[in-house]
Amino acid sequence: MRAIQCGLCVTATLEASDASTFYADNCDGGEHLSLGKGVPREGEGSDDDVRWNLLHWGAAWDVQRVEYHAEAKQRYYTFVAIAAPPLKWQRAVARKYPNLDFVLSFHSADCDLAAGYVSYSGGRLVGQHGDDACLRPALVNILAAYDAERHAVNVIRPVLALWVQHRLYRHPDGLRLAALRAHFEDRAEVKMK
């Protein structure tokens, strides 16, 4: 499965403590961010239930290699997601925390998955570019391939390759994402303006 490099900027629109509350609610032990804390598994199922994870988080497993930076009203995260960016998780936490703005940017490490961003404000989608539309069919096919051969990673990889496009990542003007900019600019295939 593909490793997707992600950056998340969480900005409090009212009180700075709202960003601190998000951090406290979504960290898990030594990890600064856990998808399972923001969108917990209901009922039975293991943490490695890839089908459930893809349907509720958008990513195959919880995020890995999380790096974190905090400012007064903002929290910056960089992490690796597996198979796809956690767009469904982002939508769920954006609705759960309407006093926070969420900008999730993403690209594949080997650049065979289109890059992009998705932005929420006040619990509503306010902007997107890139992968949201082209990932929907890919996720359906990933689930079908995963059901056909439960743990055959080699089956899932070509399915993703059928639905990908190469795009340059461009973030909308006016968003303050210094930590994310530094994270992405060191990669030759991704240029930010």
Short mmCIF file of C-alpha atoms in Angstrom, two decimals:
data_model
loop_
_atom_site.label_atom_id
_atom_site.label_comp_id
_atom_site.label_asym_id
_atom_site.label_seq_id
_atom_site.Cartn_x
_atom_site.Cartn_y
_atom_site.Cartn_z
CA MET A 1 0.00 0.00 0.00
CA ARG A 2 1.13 3.55 -0.68
CA ALA A 3 2.46 5.89 1.95
CA ILE A 4 0.76 9.28 1.72
CA GLN A 5 2.61 12.27 3.17
CA CYS A 6 0.09 14.51 4.95
CA GLY A 7 0.10 17.87 6.65
CA LEU A 8 -2.71 19.07 8.89
CA CYS A 9 -3.19 22.64 10.09
CA VAL A 10 -5.81 23.15 12.82
CA THR A 11 -6.71 26.79 13.54
CA ALA A 12 -8.97 28.04 16.32
CA THR A 13 -11.47 30.61 15.04
CA LEU A 14 -12.56 31.79 18.51
CA GLU A 15 -10.61 30.78 21.61
CA ALA A 16 -7.03 29.49 21.53
CA SER A 17 -8.10 26.82 24.04
CA ASP A 18 -10.22 25.18 21.29
CA ALA A 19 -7.01 24.09 19.53
CA SER A 20 -5.64 22.75 22.82
CA THR A 21 -8.85 20.80 23.37
CA PHE A 22 -8.54 19.22 19.92
CA TYR A 23 -4.96 18.21 20.70
CA ALA A 24 -5.89 16.68 24.06
CA ASP A 25 -8.87 14.81 22.59
CA ASN A 26 -6.91 13.38 19.66
CA CYS A 27 -3.54 12.41 21.12
CA ASP A 28 -2.99 8.84 22.26
CA GLY A 29 -0.25 8.21 24.78
CA GLY A 30 3.05 9.19 23.19
CA GLU A 31 1.49 9.92 19.79
CA HIS A 32 0.47 13.51 19.06
CA LEU A 33 -2.37 12.41 16.78
CA SER A 34 -4.49 9.26 16.50
CA LEU A 35 -7.37 8.79 14.06
CA GLY A 36 -8.95 6.33 16.50
CA LYS A 37 -9.32 9.02 19.16
CA GLY A 38 -11.19 11.43 16.87
CA VAL A 39 -13.33 8.75 15.21
CA PRO A 40 -13.35 5.78 17.59
CA ARG A 41 -14.31 2.29 16.53
CA GLU A 42 -17.85 1.43 17.58
CA GLY A 43 -18.68 -2.14 18.52
CA GLU A 44 -16.46 -5.07 17.73
CA GLY A 45 -13.51 -5.12 15.41
CA SER A 46 -9.76 -5.03 15.66
CA ASP A 47 -7.53 -2.00 15.20
CA ASP A 48 -6.28 -3.64 12.00
CA ASP A 49 -9.73 -3.90 10.40
CA VAL A 50 -8.72 -2.23 7.14
CA ARG A 51 -12.23 -2.24 5.69
CA TRP A 52 -13.66 -0.34 8.69
CA ASN A 53 -10.73 2.06 8.70
CA LEU A 54 -11.12 2.92 5.00
CA LEU A 55 -14.87 3.46 5.38
CA HIS A 56 -14.63 5.65 8.51
CA TRP A 57 -11.19 7.28 8.35
CA GLY A 58 -10.30 7.10 4.67
CA ALA A 59 -6.88 5.61 5.55
CA ALA A 60 -6.05 1.92 5.95
CA TRP A 61 -4.44 2.25 9.40
CA ASP A 62 -3.84 4.90 12.03
CA VAL A 63 -1.33 7.62 11.12
CA GLN A 64 2.39 7.04 11.57
CA ARG A 65 5.52 9.16 12.08
CA VAL A 66 3.59 12.11 13.49
CA GLU A 67 5.47 15.38 13.95
CA TYR A 68 3.83 18.23 15.82
CA HIS A 69 4.24 21.98 16.25
CA ALA A 70 2.00 24.30 18.31
CA GLU A 71 1.34 28.04 18.24
CA ALA A 72 -1.21 30.06 20.21
CA LYS A 73 -4.24 29.35 18.00
CA GLN A 74 -2.77 26.80 15.60
CA ARG A 75 -1.59 23.22 15.67
CA TYR A 76 0.50 21.77 12.83
CA TYR A 77 0.88 18.06 12.22
CA THR A 78 2.80 16.12 9.60
CA PHE A 79 2.29 12.38 9.31
CA VAL A 80 2.14 9.39 7.02
CA ALA A 81 -1.20 7.77 6.14
CA ILE A 82 -1.46 4.40 4.42
CA ALA A 83 -3.38 3.86 1.13
CA ALA A 84 -5.17 7.23 1.13
CA PRO A 85 -5.34 10.48 3.11
CA PRO A 86 -7.77 10.40 6.07
CA LEU A 87 -10.42 12.56 4.37
CA LYS A 88 -13.37 10.86 6.09
CA TRP A 89 -11.72 11.34 9.48
CA GLN A 90 -11.13 15.02 8.64
CA ARG A 91 -14.80 15.52 7.74
CA ALA A 92 -15.91 13.87 11.01
CA VAL A 93 -13.62 15.92 13.28
CA ALA A 94 -14.44 19.14 11.39
CA ARG A 95 -18.10 18.62 12.25
CA LYS A 96 -17.20 17.66 15.83
CA TYR A 97 -15.14 20.86 16.34
CA PRO A 98 -16.99 23.66 14.48
CA ASN A 99 -14.83 26.37 16.14
CA LEU A 100 -11.75 25.03 14.36
CA ASP A 101 -10.60 25.28 10.75
CA PHE A 102 -8.94 22.18 9.27
CA VAL A 103 -6.67 22.13 6.23
CA LEU A 104 -5.39 18.69 5.25
CA SER A 105 -2.77 18.61 2.48
CA PHE A 106 -1.41 15.40 1.00
CA HIS A 107 0.76 13.82 -1.69
CA SER A 108 2.20 10.40 -2.37
CA ALA A 109 5.86 9.99 -1.48
CA ASP A 110 6.59 8.58 -4.94
CA CYS A 111 4.17 11.05 -6.58
CA ASP A 112 1.98 8.43 -8.26
CA LEU A 113 -1.10 9.64 -6.39
CA ALA A 114 -2.45 13.09 -7.16
CA ALA A 115 -1.65 15.69 -4.53
CA GLY A 116 -4.10 18.14 -3.08
CA TYR A 117 -5.75 19.69 -0.06
CA VAL A 118 -9.18 19.71 1.59
CA SER A 119 -10.26 22.60 3.83
CA TYR A 120 -13.09 22.82 6.39
CA SER A 121 -14.30 25.86 8.34
CA GLY A 122 -17.21 25.95 10.76
CA GLY A 123 -17.74 22.23 10.19
CA ARG A 124 -18.32 22.77 6.44
CA LEU A 125 -16.23 22.03 3.40
CA VAL A 126 -14.88 25.36 2.10
CA GLY A 127 -12.22 24.33 -0.39
CA GLN A 128 -10.57 21.42 -2.08
CA HIS A 129 -8.14 20.73 -4.86
CA GLY A 130 -6.85 17.48 -6.23
CA ASP A 131 -7.72 14.10 -4.92
CA ASP A 132 -11.16 14.23 -3.30
CA ALA A 133 -12.99 13.39 -6.53
CA CYS A 134 -10.46 10.94 -7.97
CA LEU A 135 -10.04 9.01 -4.70
CA ARG A 136 -13.71 8.04 -4.35
CA PRO A 137 -13.62 5.41 -7.12
CA ALA A 138 -10.21 4.20 -5.94
CA LEU A 139 -11.50 3.54 -2.42
CA VAL A 140 -14.39 1.49 -3.77
CA ASN A 141 -11.94 -0.63 -5.76
CA ILE A 142 -9.54 -0.93 -2.82
CA LEU A 143 -12.34 -2.34 -0.69
CA ALA A 144 -13.35 -4.80 -3.42
CA ALA A 145 -9.75 -5.94 -3.84
CA TYR A 146 -9.27 -6.21 -0.08
CA ASP A 147 -12.40 -8.33 0.26
CA ALA A 148 -11.29 -10.57 -2.61
CA GLU A 149 -7.89 -11.29 -1.08
CA ARG A 150 -7.83 -10.19 2.53
CA HIS A 151 -4.16 -9.46 3.07
CA ALA A 152 -2.80 -9.32 -0.48
CA VAL A 153 -1.14 -5.92 -0.64
CA ASN A 154 -0.05 -6.65 -4.21
CA VAL A 155 -3.71 -6.72 -5.27
CA ILE A 156 -4.45 -3.29 -3.78
CA ARG A 157 -1.42 -1.49 -5.25
CA PRO A 158 -2.41 -1.81 -8.95
CA VAL A 159 -5.98 -0.77 -8.16
CA LEU A 160 -4.71 2.55 -6.81
CA ALA A 161 -2.49 2.97 -9.86
CA LEU A 162 -5.51 2.83 -12.19
CA TRP A 163 -7.12 5.90 -10.62
CA VAL A 164 -4.21 8.23 -10.05
CA GLN A 165 -3.11 11.39 -11.81
CA HIS A 166 0.04 13.51 -11.47
CA ARG A 167 -0.69 17.02 -10.23
CA LEU A 168 1.37 19.74 -8.65
CA TYR A 169 0.29 20.76 -5.20
CA ARG A 170 -0.76 24.41 -4.89
CA HIS A 171 -2.18 25.75 -1.69
CA PRO A 172 -4.66 28.66 -1.74
CA ASP A 173 -3.20 32.08 -0.99
CA GLY A 174 -3.63 33.57 2.44
CA LEU A 175 -3.36 30.42 4.55
CA ARG A 176 -0.55 30.47 7.08
CA LEU A 177 1.07 27.06 6.86
CA ALA A 178 4.75 27.69 7.54
CA ALA A 179 5.33 24.31 9.15
CA LEU A 180 3.62 22.48 6.30
CA ARG A 181 5.46 24.56 3.70
CA ALA A 182 8.80 23.57 5.23
CA HIS A 183 7.71 19.93 5.27
CA PHE A 184 6.67 19.85 1.61
CA GLU A 185 9.22 22.17 -0.03
CA ASP A 186 12.10 19.78 0.55
CA ARG A 187 10.48 17.37 -1.93
CA ALA A 188 11.44 18.17 -5.53
CA GLU A 189 8.16 16.93 -7.00
CA VAL A 190 6.00 19.29 -4.92
CA LYS A 191 6.10 23.08 -5.25
CA MET A 192 4.02 25.39 -3.07
CA LYS A 193 3.00 28.93 -3.95
#
